[in-house]
Amino acid sequence: MRNIAITLVLISVAVAGCSIRQCYWYNPAKTLEEAKQDCRECYNEAVTEASEAVAEYYYDHAAPPGPSYDFGRGIVSSEADYNALYGWIMWGDSYRQNVFRGCMKRRGYFRIREDQLGQSVRKRSLSMDNVAGR
């Protein structure tokens, strides 16, 4: 399980290559306000879909017994359960990122480095990602 978690982290770092340089989701036909709205909608879609996928897969394949977590006290019953729970969290986060990227691409956005944006392009960093628009 530890190897899976390490692999997921390495994949996330490799996919996040754009984060070394500031990158933005950009669609030349969209204003900054439209880009912000699309980003919010894609993020909400991604969170919902990832949550459903994790719950469906987890409950269909891992439970019972699966990892136990006492949400009231934040206690995981064993190291193996902690590793399993961490793996599910990482898998869910990776799933969410993939859904988000797919949604933005379906809406006509592509990733572009900040130094490739024109002077007239407006930029905004949001909690979910960076967007740019005219």
Short mmCIF file of C-alpha atoms in Angstrom, two decimals:
data_model
loop_
_atom_site.label_atom_id
_atom_site.label_comp_id
_atom_site.label_asym_id
_atom_site.label_seq_id
_atom_site.Cartn_x
_atom_site.Cartn_y
_atom_site.Cartn_z
CA MET A 1 0.00 0.00 0.00
CA ARG A 2 2.89 2.32 0.75
CA ASN A 3 4.22 1.79 -2.79
CA ILE A 4 0.83 2.75 -4.22
CA ALA A 5 0.78 5.96 -2.18
CA ILE A 6 4.32 6.84 -3.28
CA THR A 7 3.42 6.11 -6.91
CA LEU A 8 0.35 8.35 -6.69
CA VAL A 9 2.42 11.19 -5.25
CA LEU A 10 5.04 10.83 -8.00
CA ILE A 11 2.35 10.82 -10.68
CA SER A 12 0.79 13.94 -9.17
CA VAL A 13 4.17 15.70 -9.20
CA ALA A 14 4.84 14.67 -12.81
CA VAL A 15 1.41 15.82 -13.94
CA ALA A 16 1.83 19.08 -12.07
CA GLY A 17 4.83 20.07 -14.20
CA CYS A 18 3.07 23.28 -15.05
CA SER A 19 3.07 24.30 -11.41
CA ILE A 20 6.84 24.88 -11.54
CA ARG A 21 6.03 27.76 -13.89
CA GLN A 22 2.80 29.63 -13.41
CA CYS A 23 0.25 28.16 -15.85
CA TYR A 24 -3.32 29.13 -16.60
CA TRP A 25 -6.40 27.59 -18.14
CA TYR A 26 -7.08 29.79 -21.17
CA ASN A 27 -9.72 29.92 -23.88
CA PRO A 28 -9.24 32.93 -26.19
CA ALA A 29 -12.99 33.19 -26.76
CA LYS A 30 -13.78 33.60 -23.04
CA THR A 31 -13.65 36.56 -20.72
CA LEU A 32 -11.98 36.27 -17.34
CA GLU A 33 -15.41 36.18 -15.65
CA GLU A 34 -16.54 33.32 -17.92
CA ALA A 35 -13.28 31.47 -17.23
CA LYS A 36 -13.76 31.86 -13.47
CA GLN A 37 -17.33 30.55 -13.73
CA ASP A 38 -16.28 27.59 -15.89
CA CYS A 39 -13.50 26.79 -13.45
CA ARG A 40 -15.92 26.81 -10.50
CA GLU A 41 -18.42 24.61 -12.34
CA CYS A 42 -15.73 22.13 -13.40
CA TYR A 43 -14.34 22.01 -9.87
CA ASN A 44 -17.78 21.33 -8.39
CA GLU A 45 -18.41 18.64 -11.01
CA ALA A 46 -15.04 17.05 -10.26
CA VAL A 47 -15.56 17.02 -6.49
CA THR A 48 -19.01 15.46 -6.84
CA GLU A 49 -17.93 12.84 -9.36
CA ALA A 50 -14.76 11.91 -7.43
CA SER A 51 -16.68 11.61 -4.15
CA GLU A 52 -19.24 9.34 -5.77
CA ALA A 53 -16.58 7.22 -7.48
CA VAL A 54 -14.56 6.75 -4.29
CA ALA A 55 -17.65 5.90 -2.25
CA GLU A 56 -18.99 3.50 -4.88
CA TYR A 57 -15.69 1.72 -5.43
CA TYR A 58 -14.76 1.68 -1.75
CA TYR A 59 -18.07 0.33 -0.55
CA ASP A 60 -18.35 -2.17 -3.41
CA HIS A 61 -14.81 -3.52 -3.10
CA ALA A 62 -13.25 -2.70 0.26
CA ALA A 63 -15.96 -2.73 2.88
CA PRO A 64 -16.37 -4.59 5.03
CA PRO A 65 -13.92 -4.64 6.70
CA GLY A 66 -11.94 -1.87 4.94
CA PRO A 67 -10.14 0.82 6.88
CA SER A 68 -11.98 2.08 9.92
CA TYR A 69 -11.88 5.72 10.87
CA ASP A 70 -13.55 7.28 13.86
CA PHE A 71 -14.56 10.66 12.45
CA GLY A 72 -15.53 11.91 15.89
CA ARG A 73 -12.05 11.43 17.32
CA GLY A 74 -9.91 11.14 14.20
CA ILE A 75 -8.58 7.76 15.24
CA VAL A 76 -7.52 5.17 12.69
CA SER A 77 -7.46 1.72 14.25
CA SER A 78 -4.14 0.53 12.77
CA GLU A 79 -1.25 1.55 10.55
CA ALA A 80 -2.59 -0.71 7.79
CA ASP A 81 -5.96 1.02 8.02
CA TYR A 82 -4.25 4.42 7.93
CA ASN A 83 -2.32 3.44 4.79
CA ALA A 84 -5.48 2.14 3.15
CA LEU A 85 -7.38 5.30 4.04
CA TYR A 86 -4.52 7.49 2.78
CA GLY A 87 -4.51 5.51 -0.46
CA TRP A 88 -8.22 6.15 -0.94
CA ILE A 89 -7.75 9.85 -0.29
CA MET A 90 -4.89 10.07 -2.80
CA TRP A 91 -6.83 8.06 -5.39
CA GLY A 92 -9.86 10.31 -4.92
CA ASP A 93 -7.74 13.44 -5.30
CA SER A 94 -6.15 12.12 -8.49
CA TYR A 95 -9.59 11.20 -9.81
CA ARG A 96 -10.89 14.71 -9.00
CA GLN A 97 -7.96 16.34 -10.81
CA ASN A 98 -8.56 14.21 -13.91
CA VAL A 99 -12.27 15.04 -14.00
CA PHE A 100 -11.47 18.74 -13.56
CA ARG A 101 -8.94 18.73 -16.41
CA GLY A 102 -11.33 16.85 -18.68
CA CYS A 103 -14.12 19.30 -17.96
CA MET A 104 -11.95 22.33 -18.71
CA LYS A 105 -10.70 20.76 -21.95
CA ARG A 106 -14.27 19.94 -23.04
CA ARG A 107 -15.09 23.62 -22.58
CA GLY A 108 -12.27 24.58 -24.94
CA TYR A 109 -9.56 25.54 -22.44
CA PHE A 110 -5.89 24.62 -22.66
CA ARG A 111 -2.97 25.10 -20.29
CA ILE A 112 -0.61 27.94 -21.14
CA ARG A 113 2.38 29.37 -19.32
CA GLU A 114 2.13 32.89 -17.98
CA ASP A 115 4.95 34.13 -20.21
CA GLN A 116 2.96 33.00 -23.27
CA LEU A 117 -0.09 35.11 -22.41
CA GLY A 118 -0.44 38.46 -24.12
CA GLN A 119 -0.32 41.74 -22.21
CA SER A 120 -4.07 42.29 -22.66
CA VAL A 121 -5.01 38.94 -21.09
CA ARG A 122 -6.34 39.17 -17.56
CA LYS A 123 -5.28 36.51 -15.04
CA ARG A 124 -6.64 35.23 -11.79
CA SER A 125 -5.47 32.64 -9.29
CA LEU A 126 -8.38 30.78 -7.73
CA SER A 127 -8.27 28.22 -4.95
CA MET A 128 -8.94 25.43 -7.45
CA ASP A 129 -6.56 26.59 -10.24
CA ASN A 130 -5.40 29.56 -12.32
CA VAL A 131 -7.51 31.00 -15.14
CA ALA A 132 -7.01 33.67 -17.77
CA GLY A 133 -9.36 35.46 -20.15
CA ARG A 134 -9.78 38.56 -22.22
#
